[in-house]
Coordinates of C-alpha atoms and ligand atoms in Angstrom, one line a residue:
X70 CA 10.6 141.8 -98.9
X71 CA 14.3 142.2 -100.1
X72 CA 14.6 138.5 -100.8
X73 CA 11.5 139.3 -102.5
X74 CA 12.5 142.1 -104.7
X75 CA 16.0 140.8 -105.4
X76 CA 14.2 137.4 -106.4
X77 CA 12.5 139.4 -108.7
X78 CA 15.2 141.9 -110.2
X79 CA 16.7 137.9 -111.5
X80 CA 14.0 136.8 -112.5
X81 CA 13.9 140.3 -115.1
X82 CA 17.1 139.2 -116.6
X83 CA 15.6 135.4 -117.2
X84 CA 12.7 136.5 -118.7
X85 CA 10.6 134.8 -115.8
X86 CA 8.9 137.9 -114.8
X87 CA 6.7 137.3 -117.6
X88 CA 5.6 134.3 -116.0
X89 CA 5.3 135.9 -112.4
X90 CA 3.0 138.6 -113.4
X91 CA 1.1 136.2 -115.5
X92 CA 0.4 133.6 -112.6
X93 CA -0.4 136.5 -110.3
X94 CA -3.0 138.2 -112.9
X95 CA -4.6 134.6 -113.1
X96 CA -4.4 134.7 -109.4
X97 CA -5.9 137.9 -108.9
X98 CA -9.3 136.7 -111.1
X99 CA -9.4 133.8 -109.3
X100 CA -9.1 135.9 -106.2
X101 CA -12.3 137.7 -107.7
X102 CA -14.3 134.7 -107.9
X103 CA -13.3 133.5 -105.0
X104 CA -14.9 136.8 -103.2
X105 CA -17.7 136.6 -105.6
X106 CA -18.7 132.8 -105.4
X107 CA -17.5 133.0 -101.3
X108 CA -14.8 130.7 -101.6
X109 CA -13.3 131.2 -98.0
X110 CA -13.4 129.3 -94.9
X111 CA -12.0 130.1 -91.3
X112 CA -10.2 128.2 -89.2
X113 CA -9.9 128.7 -85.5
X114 CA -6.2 128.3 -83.5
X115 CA -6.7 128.0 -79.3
X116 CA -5.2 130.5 -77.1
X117 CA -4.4 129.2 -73.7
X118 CA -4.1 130.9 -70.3
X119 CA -0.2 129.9 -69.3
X120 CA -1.7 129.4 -65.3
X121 CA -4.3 126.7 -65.9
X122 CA -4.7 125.3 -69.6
X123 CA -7.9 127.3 -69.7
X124 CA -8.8 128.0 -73.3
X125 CA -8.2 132.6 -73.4
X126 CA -10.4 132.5 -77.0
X127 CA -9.3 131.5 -80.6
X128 CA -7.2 133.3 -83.6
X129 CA -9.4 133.5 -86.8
X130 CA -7.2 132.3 -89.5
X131 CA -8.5 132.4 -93.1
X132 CA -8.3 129.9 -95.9
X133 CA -9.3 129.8 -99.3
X134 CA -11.0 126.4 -100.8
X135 CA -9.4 126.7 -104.4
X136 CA -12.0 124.6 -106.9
X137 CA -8.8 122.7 -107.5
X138 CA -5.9 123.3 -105.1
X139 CA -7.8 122.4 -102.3
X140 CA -7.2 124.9 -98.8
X141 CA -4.7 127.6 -99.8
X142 CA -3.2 129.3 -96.8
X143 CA -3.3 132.9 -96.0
X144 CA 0.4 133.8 -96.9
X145 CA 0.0 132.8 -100.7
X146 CA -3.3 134.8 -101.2
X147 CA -3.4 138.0 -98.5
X148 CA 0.1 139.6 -99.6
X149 CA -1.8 140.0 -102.9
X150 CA -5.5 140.6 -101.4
X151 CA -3.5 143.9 -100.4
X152 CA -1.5 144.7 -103.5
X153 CA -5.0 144.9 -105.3
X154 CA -7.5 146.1 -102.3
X155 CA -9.0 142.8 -102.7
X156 CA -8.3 142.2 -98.7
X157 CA -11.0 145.1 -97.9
X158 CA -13.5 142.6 -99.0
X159 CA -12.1 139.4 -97.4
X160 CA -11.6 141.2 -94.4
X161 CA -15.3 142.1 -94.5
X162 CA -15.9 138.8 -94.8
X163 CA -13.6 137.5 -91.9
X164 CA -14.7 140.0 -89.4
X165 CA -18.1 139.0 -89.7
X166 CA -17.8 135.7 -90.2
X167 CA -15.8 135.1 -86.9
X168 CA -18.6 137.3 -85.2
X169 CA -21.0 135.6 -86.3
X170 CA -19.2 132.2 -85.1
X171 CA -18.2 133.2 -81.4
X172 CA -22.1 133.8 -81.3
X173 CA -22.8 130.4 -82.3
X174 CA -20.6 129.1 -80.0
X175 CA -22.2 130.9 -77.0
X176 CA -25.8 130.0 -78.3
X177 CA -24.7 126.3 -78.6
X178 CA -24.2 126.9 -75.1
X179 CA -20.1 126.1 -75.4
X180 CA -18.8 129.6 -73.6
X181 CA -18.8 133.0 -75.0
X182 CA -15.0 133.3 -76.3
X183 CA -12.8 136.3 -77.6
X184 CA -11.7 135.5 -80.9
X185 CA -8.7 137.7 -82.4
X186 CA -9.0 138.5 -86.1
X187 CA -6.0 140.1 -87.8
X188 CA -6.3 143.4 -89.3
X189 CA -4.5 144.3 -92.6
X190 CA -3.3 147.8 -93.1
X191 CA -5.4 149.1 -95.7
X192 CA -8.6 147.9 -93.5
X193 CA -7.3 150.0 -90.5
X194 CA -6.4 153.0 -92.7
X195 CA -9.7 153.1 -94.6
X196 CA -12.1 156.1 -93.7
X197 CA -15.0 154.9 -91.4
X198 CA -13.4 152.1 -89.9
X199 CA -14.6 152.2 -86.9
X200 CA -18.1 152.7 -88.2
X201 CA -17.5 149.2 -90.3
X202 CA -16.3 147.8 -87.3
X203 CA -19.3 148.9 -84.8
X204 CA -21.8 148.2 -87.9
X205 CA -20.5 144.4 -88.2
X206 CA -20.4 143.9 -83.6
X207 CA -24.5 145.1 -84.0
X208 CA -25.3 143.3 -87.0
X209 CA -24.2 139.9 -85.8
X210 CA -24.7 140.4 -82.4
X211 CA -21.3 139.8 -80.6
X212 CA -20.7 142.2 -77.6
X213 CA -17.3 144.3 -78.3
X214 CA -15.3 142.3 -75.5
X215 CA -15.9 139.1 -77.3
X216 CA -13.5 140.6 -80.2
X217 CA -9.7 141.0 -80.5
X218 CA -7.8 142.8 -83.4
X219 CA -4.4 141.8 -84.3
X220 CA -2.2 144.4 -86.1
X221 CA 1.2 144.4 -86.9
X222 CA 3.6 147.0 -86.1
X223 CA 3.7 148.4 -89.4
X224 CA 0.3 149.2 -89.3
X225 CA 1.0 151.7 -86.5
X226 CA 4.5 153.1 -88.2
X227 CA 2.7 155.0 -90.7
X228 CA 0.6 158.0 -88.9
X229 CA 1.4 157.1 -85.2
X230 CA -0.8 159.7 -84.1
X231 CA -3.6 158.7 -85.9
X232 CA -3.2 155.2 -85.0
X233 CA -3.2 155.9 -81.5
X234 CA -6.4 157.8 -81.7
X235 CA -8.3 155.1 -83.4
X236 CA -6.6 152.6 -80.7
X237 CA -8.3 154.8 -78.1
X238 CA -11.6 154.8 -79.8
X239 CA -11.0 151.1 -80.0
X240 CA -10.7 150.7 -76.5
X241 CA -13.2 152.9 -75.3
X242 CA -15.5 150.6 -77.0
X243 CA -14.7 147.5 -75.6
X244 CA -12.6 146.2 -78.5
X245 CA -9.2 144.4 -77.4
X246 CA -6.1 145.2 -79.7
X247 CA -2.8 142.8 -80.0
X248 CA 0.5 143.7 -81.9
X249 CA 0.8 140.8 -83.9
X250 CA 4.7 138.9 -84.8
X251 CA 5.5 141.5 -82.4
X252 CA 9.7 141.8 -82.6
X253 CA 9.8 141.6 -86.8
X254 CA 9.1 144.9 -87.4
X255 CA 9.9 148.3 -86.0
X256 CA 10.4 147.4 -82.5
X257 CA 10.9 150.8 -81.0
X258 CA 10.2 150.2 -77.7
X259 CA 9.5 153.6 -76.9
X260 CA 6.8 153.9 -79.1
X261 CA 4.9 150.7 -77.1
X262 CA 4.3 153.2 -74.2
X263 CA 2.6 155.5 -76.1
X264 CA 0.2 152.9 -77.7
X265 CA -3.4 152.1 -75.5
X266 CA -3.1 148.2 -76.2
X267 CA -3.5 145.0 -74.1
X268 CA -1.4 142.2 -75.5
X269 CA 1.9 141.8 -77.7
X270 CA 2.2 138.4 -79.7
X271 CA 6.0 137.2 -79.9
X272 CA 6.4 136.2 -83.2
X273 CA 7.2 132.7 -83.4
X274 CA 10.9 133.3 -85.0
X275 CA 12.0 133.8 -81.5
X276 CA 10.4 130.7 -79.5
X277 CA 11.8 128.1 -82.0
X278 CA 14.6 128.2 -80.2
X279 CA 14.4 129.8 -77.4
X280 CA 15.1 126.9 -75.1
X281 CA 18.7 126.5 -76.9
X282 CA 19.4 129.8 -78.7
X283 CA 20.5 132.6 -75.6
X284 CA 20.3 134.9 -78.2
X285 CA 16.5 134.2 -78.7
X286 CA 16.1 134.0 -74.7
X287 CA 17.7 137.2 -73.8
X288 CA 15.3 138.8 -76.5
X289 CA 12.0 136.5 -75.6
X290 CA 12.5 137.2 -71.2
X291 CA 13.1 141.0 -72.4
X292 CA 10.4 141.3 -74.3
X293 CA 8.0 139.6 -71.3
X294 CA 10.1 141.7 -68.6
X295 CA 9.1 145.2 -70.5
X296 CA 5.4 144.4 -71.6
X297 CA 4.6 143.3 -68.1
X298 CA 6.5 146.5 -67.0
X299 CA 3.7 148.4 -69.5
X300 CA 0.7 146.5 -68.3
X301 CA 0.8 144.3 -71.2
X302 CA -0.3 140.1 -71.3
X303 CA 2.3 138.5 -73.4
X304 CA 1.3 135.9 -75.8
X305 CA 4.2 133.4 -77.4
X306 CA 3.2 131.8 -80.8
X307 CA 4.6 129.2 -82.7
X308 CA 4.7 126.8 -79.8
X309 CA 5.6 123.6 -81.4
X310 CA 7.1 121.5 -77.9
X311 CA 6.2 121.2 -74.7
X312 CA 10.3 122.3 -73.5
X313 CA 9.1 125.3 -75.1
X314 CA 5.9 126.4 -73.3
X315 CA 7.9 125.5 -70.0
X316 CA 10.4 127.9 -70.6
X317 CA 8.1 130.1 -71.5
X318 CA 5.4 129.5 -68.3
X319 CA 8.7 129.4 -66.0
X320 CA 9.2 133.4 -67.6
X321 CA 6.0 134.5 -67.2
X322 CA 4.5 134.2 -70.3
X323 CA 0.4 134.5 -69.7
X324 CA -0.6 132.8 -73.1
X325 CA 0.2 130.2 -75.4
X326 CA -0.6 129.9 -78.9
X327 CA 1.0 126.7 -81.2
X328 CA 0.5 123.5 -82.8
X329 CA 2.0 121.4 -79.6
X330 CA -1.5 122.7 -77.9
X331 CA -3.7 122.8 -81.0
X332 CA -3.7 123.3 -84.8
X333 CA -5.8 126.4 -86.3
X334 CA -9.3 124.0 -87.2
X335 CA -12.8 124.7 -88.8
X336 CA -15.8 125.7 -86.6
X337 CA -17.1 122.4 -86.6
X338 CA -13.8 120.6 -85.1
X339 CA -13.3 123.4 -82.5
X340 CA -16.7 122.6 -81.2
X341 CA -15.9 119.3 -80.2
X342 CA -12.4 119.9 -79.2
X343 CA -14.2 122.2 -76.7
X344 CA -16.8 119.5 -75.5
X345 CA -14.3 117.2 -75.8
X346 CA -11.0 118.4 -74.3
X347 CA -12.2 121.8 -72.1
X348 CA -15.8 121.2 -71.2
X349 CA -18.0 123.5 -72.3
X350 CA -18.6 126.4 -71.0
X351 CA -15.8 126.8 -68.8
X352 CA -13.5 129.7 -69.4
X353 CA -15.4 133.1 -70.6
X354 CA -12.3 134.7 -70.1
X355 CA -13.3 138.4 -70.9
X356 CA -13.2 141.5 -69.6
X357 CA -10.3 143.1 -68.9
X358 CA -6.9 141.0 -68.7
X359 CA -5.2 140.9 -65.4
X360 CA -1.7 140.9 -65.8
X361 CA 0.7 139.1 -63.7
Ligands
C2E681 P1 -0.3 135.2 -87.9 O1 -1.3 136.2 -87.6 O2 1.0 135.4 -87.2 O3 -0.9 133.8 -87.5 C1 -0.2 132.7 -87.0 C2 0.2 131.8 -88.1 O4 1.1 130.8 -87.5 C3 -0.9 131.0 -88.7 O5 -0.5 130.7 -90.0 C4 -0.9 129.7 -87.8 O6 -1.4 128.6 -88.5 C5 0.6 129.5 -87.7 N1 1.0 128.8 -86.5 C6 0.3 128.7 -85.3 N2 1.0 127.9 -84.5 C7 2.1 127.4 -85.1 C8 3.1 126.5 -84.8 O7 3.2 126.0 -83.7 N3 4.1 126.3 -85.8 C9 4.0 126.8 -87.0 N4 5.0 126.5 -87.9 N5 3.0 127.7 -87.4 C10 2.1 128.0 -86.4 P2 -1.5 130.9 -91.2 O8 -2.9 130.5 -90.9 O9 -0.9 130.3 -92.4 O10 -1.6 132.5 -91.4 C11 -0.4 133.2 -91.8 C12 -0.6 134.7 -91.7 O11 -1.6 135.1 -92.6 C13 -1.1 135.1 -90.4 O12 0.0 135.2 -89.5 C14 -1.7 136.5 -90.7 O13 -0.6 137.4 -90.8 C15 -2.2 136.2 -92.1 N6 -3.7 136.0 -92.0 C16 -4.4 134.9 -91.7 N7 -5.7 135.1 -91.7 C17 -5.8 136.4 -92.0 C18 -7.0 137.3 -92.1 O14 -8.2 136.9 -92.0 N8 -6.8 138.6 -92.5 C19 -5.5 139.1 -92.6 N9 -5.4 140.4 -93.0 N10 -4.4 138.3 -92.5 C20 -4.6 137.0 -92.2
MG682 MG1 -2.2 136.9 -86.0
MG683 MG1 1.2 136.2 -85.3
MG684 MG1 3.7 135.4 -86.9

């Protein structure tokens, strides 16, 4: 955000700011259309149990099919989504969407999986969010364990009490909840005791090279040492070699999350992955976590 920012305060004295807002107005409308016309598309990223290989549910990742610049990732189109509110709608969309999905998977007879969907701030500060949330488990029919929401620390920053009631209500109703690129933001440990959660996600800064950086080790066994201290599962993401989910697996991490396993792929590809590579129907994987 400071690169960001002092990116910008040049580009002021160029003259290029022009350009920047321009692009991102033309951005935004096609944003608009892209809500309108239902432009989006999500992908689906494996999550597997450290122990056996087992397959612990997918990550919901969404993507935009631009008319003309093909899939656009998340990171050039969500940081704006938020800017304008344009992410409540998305997110609408996403939540559904990967509800309605997991049931299709179940019905196709391939294994009732949790999928995680990431939460952006303005959706888990809105009024009646928990109402949206309960509205869009009944209307597409997935049972509450089957979902998993992914929010970031700074999410939780803002009104910590608050937060941890609507965490609470969360769990009470079945719904798992992740902190997301756990270790970027405001990592006050303390506050982790305090917060009725399941999993933390190490963000994948720290696992690049955490076979050969000690630096990234000391931080990567610390963080697994103190979540399973808590109760929490520990997922690693951004598992790119197989050096790395050993090291990780010989520390205790529970799951694994990366392209050396699989890349995030469309409903259609993760169906036969799962016939293909898992056998359907094997893992269900729900309920509460054990942790190790
Ligand atoms: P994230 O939640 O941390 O998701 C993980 C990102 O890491 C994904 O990028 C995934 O493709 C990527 N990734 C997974 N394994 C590897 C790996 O081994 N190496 C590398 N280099 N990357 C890996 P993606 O799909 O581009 O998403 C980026 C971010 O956009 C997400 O980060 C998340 O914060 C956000 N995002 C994605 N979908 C949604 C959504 O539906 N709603 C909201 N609010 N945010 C979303
Ligand atoms: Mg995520
Ligand atoms: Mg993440
Ligand atoms: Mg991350």
């Amino acid at each position: 955000r400071a690169k960001q920012k002092g990116r910008n305060a040049w580009q002021c004295f160029t003259g290029e700011i022009n350009d920047e807002v321009s692009s991102r107005m033309a951005l935004r409308n096609d944003l608009q259309e892209a809500i309108e016309a239902g432009s989006f598309e999500l992908h689906y990223q494996p999550l597997l149990n450290a122990d056996d290989g087992s397959v612990a549910g997918f990550e919901a990742l969404v993507r935009w099919k631009h008319p003309q610049r093909g899939y656009l990732s998340p990171g050039l189109f969500i940081p704006l989504a938020e800017d304008t509110g344009q992410i409540v709608p998305i997110s609408e969309w996403v939540l559904r969407q990967a509800c309605r999905d997991m049931c299709r998977l179940d019905a196709a007879g391939l294994g009732r999986y949790r999928v995680s969907v990431n939460l952006s701030p303005l959706q888990f500060h809105r009024p009646h969010f928990l109402a949206n949330l309960q509205l869009a488990l009944e209307e597409t029919g997935l049972a509450p364990d089957g979902l998993e929401l992914e929010l970031t620390e700074g999410i939780l920053m803002n009104d910590t009490d608050a937060a941890i009631e609507t965490l609470r209500a969360l769990r009470e109703m079945g719904v798992e909840v992740s902190i997301d690129d756990f270790g970027t933001g405001y990592s006050s440990l303390s506050y982790l005791k305090q917060l009725p959660i399941g999993k933390i996600k190490i963000d994948r800064s720290f696992i690049r090279d955490v076979t050969t950086n000690p630096h990234d080790s000391a931080i990567v066994q610390g963080i697994i040492s103190m979540a399973h201290h808590l109760g929490l599962k520990v997922v690693a993401e951004g598992i790119e070699e197989a050096r790395q989910s050993d090291y990780l697996a010989a520390h205790g991490c529970d799951v694994f999350q990366g392209f050396h396993f699989a890349r995030p792929m469309p409903l259609e590809r993760l169906t036969t992955y799962l016939v293909e590579s898992h056998g359907a129907g094997t893992v269900a994987n729900r309920g509460p976590d054990p942790v190790k």
